[in-house]
Amino acid sequence: MPIPLLCSLPVLLLPGPAVPVEPRGVRVSGAIPAFRAEPFPPDWVRLETHTLADPDCRHYSYEAYAGVDHWLVRYVMFPEPREGFRDIEAVFLVPREGPPGRIRRLPPEELQVEPEAVRWRGRLLPLVDRRDLLRD
């Protein structure tokens, strides 16, 4: 009995684009188009900085920029009229190859934000990840 051709060919499973991990209770809103470029930051960068930013409003954005030896991460809050909030922006400098405990908070006024990059201390860092997020 002949073996069907499909059964005799090796199966190739090609991975699709990885879906970024979001903290529990957070989802992409889609109000602002997502952006993804290389080098893409590892999931731990997003999860660790989210804990430090501690967004206290329902709607906010997450942006990651690639530096030579660090990531620069920026959160921008979009509070609704009756929501309280602590800060409109939270900015973090994250070592690329270091333990998450070495994350440093930066003053937002040190940044010059451009559409797909940020300037910090004379360096231009390209945007590599942007998501518009909602807390459930």
mmCIF file of N, CA, C and O in Angstrom, residues 77-119:
data_model
loop_
_atom_site.group_PDB
_atom_site.id
_atom_site.type_symbol
_atom_site.label_atom_id
_atom_site.label_comp_id
_atom_site.label_asym_id
_atom_site.label_seq_id
_atom_site.Cartn_x
_atom_site.Cartn_y
_atom_site.Cartn_z
ATOM 1 N N MET A 77 1.344 57.964 30.766
ATOM 2 C CA MET A 77 0.002 57.706 31.283
ATOM 3 C C MET A 77 -1.007 58.617 30.592
ATOM 4 O O MET A 77 -0.716 59.786 30.324
ATOM 5 N N PHE A 78 -2.183 58.079 30.334
ATOM 6 C CA PHE A 78 -3.285 58.832 29.744
ATOM 7 C C PHE A 78 -4.478 58.752 30.702
ATOM 8 O O PHE A 78 -5.426 58.007 30.466
ATOM 9 N N PRO A 79 -4.445 59.506 31.806
ATOM 10 C CA PRO A 79 -5.525 59.398 32.793
ATOM 11 C C PRO A 79 -6.850 59.924 32.252
ATOM 12 O O PRO A 79 -6.884 60.892 31.490
ATOM 13 N N GLU A 80 -7.911 59.247 32.650
ATOM 14 C CA GLU A 80 -9.261 59.703 32.317
ATOM 15 C C GLU A 80 -9.626 60.816 33.303
ATOM 16 O O GLU A 80 -8.965 60.972 34.343
ATOM 17 N N PRO A 81 -10.675 61.602 33.012
ATOM 18 C CA PRO A 81 -10.977 62.781 33.840
ATOM 19 C C PRO A 81 -11.049 62.531 35.346
ATOM 20 O O PRO A 81 -10.588 63.351 36.121
ATOM 21 N N ARG A 82 -11.601 61.418 35.788
ATOM 22 C CA ARG A 82 -11.738 61.211 37.246
ATOM 23 C C ARG A 82 -10.678 60.294 37.832
ATOM 24 O O ARG A 82 -10.782 59.899 38.978
ATOM 25 N N GLU A 83 -9.671 59.958 37.055
ATOM 26 C CA GLU A 83 -8.608 59.099 37.571
ATOM 27 C C GLU A 83 -7.516 59.943 38.215
ATOM 28 O O GLU A 83 -7.103 60.962 37.666
ATOM 29 N N GLY A 84 -7.038 59.485 39.335
ATOM 30 C CA GLY A 84 -5.882 60.127 39.944
ATOM 31 C C GLY A 84 -4.632 59.510 39.337
ATOM 32 O O GLY A 84 -4.671 58.422 38.779
ATOM 33 N N PHE A 85 -3.522 60.206 39.421
ATOM 34 C CA PHE A 85 -2.264 59.662 38.932
ATOM 35 C C PHE A 85 -1.120 60.337 39.669
ATOM 36 O O PHE A 85 -1.253 61.453 40.159
ATOM 37 N N ARG A 86 0.004 59.634 39.739
ATOM 38 C CA ARG A 86 1.196 60.187 40.388
ATOM 39 C C ARG A 86 2.041 60.950 39.373
ATOM 40 O O ARG A 86 2.406 62.088 39.591
ATOM 41 N N ASP A 87 2.382 60.288 38.289
ATOM 42 C CA ASP A 87 3.256 60.877 37.267
ATOM 43 C C ASP A 87 2.659 60.629 35.889
ATOM 44 O O ASP A 87 2.058 59.575 35.647
ATOM 45 N N ILE A 88 2.856 61.557 34.983
ATOM 46 C CA ILE A 88 2.425 61.361 33.595
ATOM 47 C C ILE A 88 3.436 60.484 32.866
ATOM 48 O O ILE A 88 3.084 59.708 32.004
ATOM 49 N N GLU A 89 4.726 60.597 33.225
ATOM 50 C CA GLU A 89 5.777 59.811 32.575
ATOM 51 C C GLU A 89 6.637 59.104 33.610
ATOM 52 O O GLU A 89 6.883 59.643 34.681
ATOM 53 N N ALA A 90 7.109 57.925 33.226
ATOM 54 C CA ALA A 90 8.109 57.206 34.012
ATOM 55 C C ALA A 90 9.151 56.694 33.021
ATOM 56 O O ALA A 90 8.800 56.107 32.000
ATOM 57 N N VAL A 91 10.438 56.945 33.309
ATOM 58 C CA VAL A 91 11.522 56.585 32.397
ATOM 59 C C VAL A 91 12.556 55.769 33.166
ATOM 60 O O VAL A 91 12.913 56.117 34.297
ATOM 61 N N PHE A 92 13.050 54.706 32.513
ATOM 62 C CA PHE A 92 14.015 53.812 33.157
ATOM 63 C C PHE A 92 15.167 53.494 32.222
ATOM 64 O O PHE A 92 14.980 53.336 31.018
ATOM 65 N N LEU A 93 16.355 53.362 32.791
ATOM 66 C CA LEU A 93 17.539 52.920 32.071
ATOM 67 C C LEU A 93 17.830 51.500 32.549
ATOM 68 O O LEU A 93 18.026 51.274 33.745
ATOM 69 N N VAL A 94 17.838 50.561 31.607
ATOM 70 C CA VAL A 94 17.948 49.145 31.945
ATOM 71 C C VAL A 94 19.201 48.574 31.282
ATOM 72 O O VAL A 94 19.342 48.657 30.059
ATOM 73 N N PRO A 95 20.129 47.997 32.048
ATOM 74 C CA PRO A 95 21.315 47.398 31.430
ATOM 75 C C PRO A 95 20.918 46.225 30.536
ATOM 76 O O PRO A 95 20.057 45.426 30.892
ATOM 77 N N ARG A 96 21.521 46.145 29.367
ATOM 78 C CA ARG A 96 21.184 45.062 28.427
ATOM 79 C C ARG A 96 21.543 43.692 28.971
ATOM 80 O O ARG A 96 20.815 42.749 28.788
ATOM 81 N N GLU A 97 22.701 43.583 29.573
ATOM 82 C CA GLU A 97 23.188 42.275 30.012
ATOM 83 C C GLU A 97 23.319 42.175 31.524
ATOM 84 O O GLU A 97 24.074 41.371 32.017
ATOM 85 N N GLY A 98 22.617 42.986 32.245
ATOM 86 C CA GLY A 98 22.797 42.974 33.692
ATOM 87 C C GLY A 98 21.583 42.435 34.403
ATOM 88 O O GLY A 98 20.543 42.191 33.804
ATOM 89 N N PRO A 99 21.703 42.255 35.687
ATOM 90 C CA PRO A 99 20.553 41.808 36.460
ATOM 91 C C PRO A 99 19.490 42.900 36.503
ATOM 92 O O PRO A 99 19.820 44.091 36.506
ATOM 93 N N PRO A 100 18.215 42.511 36.501
ATOM 94 C CA PRO A 100 17.148 43.510 36.525
ATOM 95 C C PRO A 100 17.245 44.475 37.706
ATOM 96 O O PRO A 100 16.762 45.577 37.622
ATOM 97 N N GLY A 101 17.896 44.093 38.788
ATOM 98 C CA GLY A 101 18.002 44.956 39.954
ATOM 99 C C GLY A 101 18.804 46.225 39.726
ATOM 100 O O GLY A 101 18.803 47.113 40.557
ATOM 101 N N ARG A 102 19.488 46.329 38.604
ATOM 102 C CA ARG A 102 20.309 47.510 38.327
ATOM 103 C C ARG A 102 19.562 48.546 37.489
ATOM 104 O O ARG A 102 20.173 49.424 36.899
ATOM 105 N N ILE A 103 18.265 48.487 37.427
ATOM 106 C CA ILE A 103 17.462 49.439 36.662
ATOM 107 C C ILE A 103 17.479 50.790 37.377
ATOM 108 O O ILE A 103 17.315 50.854 38.588
ATOM 109 N N ARG A 104 17.674 51.848 36.599
ATOM 110 C CA ARG A 104 17.760 53.196 37.151
ATOM 111 C C ARG A 104 16.613 54.063 36.625
ATOM 112 O O ARG A 104 16.312 54.037 35.444
ATOM 113 N N ARG A 105 15.967 54.808 37.492
ATOM 114 C CA ARG A 105 14.908 55.741 37.082
ATOM 115 C C ARG A 105 15.574 57.035 36.606
ATOM 116 O O ARG A 105 16.515 57.511 37.232
ATOM 117 N N LEU A 106 15.074 57.573 35.487
ATOM 118 C CA LEU A 106 15.598 58.829 34.943
ATOM 119 C C LEU A 106 14.519 59.901 34.976
ATOM 120 O O LEU A 106 13.333 59.596 34.827
ATOM 121 N N PRO A 107 14.912 61.161 35.112
ATOM 122 C CA PRO A 107 13.929 62.244 35.025
ATOM 123 C C PRO A 107 13.445 62.385 33.567
ATOM 124 O O PRO A 107 14.273 62.471 32.656
ATOM 125 N N PRO A 108 12.144 62.405 33.329
ATOM 126 C CA PRO A 108 11.624 62.518 31.958
ATOM 127 C C PRO A 108 12.123 63.762 31.223
ATOM 128 O O PRO A 108 12.264 63.745 29.998
ATOM 129 N N GLU A 109 12.422 64.832 31.961
ATOM 130 C CA GLU A 109 12.857 66.057 31.298
ATOM 131 C C GLU A 109 14.249 65.941 30.662
ATOM 132 O O GLU A 109 14.659 66.811 29.898
ATOM 133 N N GLU A 110 14.978 64.854 30.937
ATOM 134 C CA GLU A 110 16.271 64.625 30.287
ATOM 135 C C GLU A 110 16.113 64.125 28.852
ATOM 136 O O GLU A 110 17.092 64.047 28.125
ATOM 137 N N LEU A 111 14.909 63.767 28.444
ATOM 138 C CA LEU A 111 14.677 63.191 27.113
ATOM 139 C C LEU A 111 14.147 64.225 26.138
ATOM 140 O O LEU A 111 13.396 65.116 26.510
ATOM 141 N N GLN A 112 14.514 64.051 24.890
ATOM 142 C CA GLN A 112 13.892 64.756 23.778
ATOM 143 C C GLN A 112 13.268 63.664 22.918
ATOM 144 O O GLN A 112 13.977 62.879 22.285
ATOM 145 N N VAL A 113 11.951 63.603 22.917
ATOM 146 C CA VAL A 113 11.238 62.526 22.237
ATOM 147 C C VAL A 113 10.936 62.925 20.798
ATOM 148 O O VAL A 113 10.404 64.002 20.542
ATOM 149 N N GLU A 114 11.288 62.038 19.880
ATOM 150 C CA GLU A 114 11.005 62.206 18.457
ATOM 151 C C GLU A 114 10.037 61.098 18.049
ATOM 152 O O GLU A 114 9.801 60.175 18.837
ATOM 153 N N PRO A 115 9.471 61.126 16.842
ATOM 154 C CA PRO A 115 8.480 60.100 16.470
ATOM 155 C C PRO A 115 8.968 58.652 16.592
ATOM 156 O O PRO A 115 8.235 57.808 17.057
ATOM 157 N N GLU A 116 10.204 58.361 16.192
ATOM 158 C CA GLU A 116 10.688 56.981 16.276
ATOM 159 C C GLU A 116 12.069 56.895 16.919
ATOM 160 O O GLU A 116 12.847 55.981 16.633
ATOM 161 N N ALA A 117 12.351 57.827 17.815
ATOM 162 C CA ALA A 117 13.637 57.828 18.522
ATOM 163 C C ALA A 117 13.510 58.745 19.736
ATOM 164 O O ALA A 117 12.533 59.469 19.889
ATOM 165 N N VAL A 118 14.526 58.669 20.575
ATOM 166 C CA VAL A 118 14.610 59.567 21.717
ATOM 167 C C VAL A 118 16.070 60.000 21.841
ATOM 168 O O VAL A 118 16.982 59.228 21.549
ATOM 169 N N ARG A 119 16.265 61.248 22.215
ATOM 170 C CA ARG A 119 17.616 61.748 22.482
ATOM 171 C C ARG A 119 17.794 61.824 23.992
ATOM 172 O O ARG A 119 16.960 62.381 24.699
#
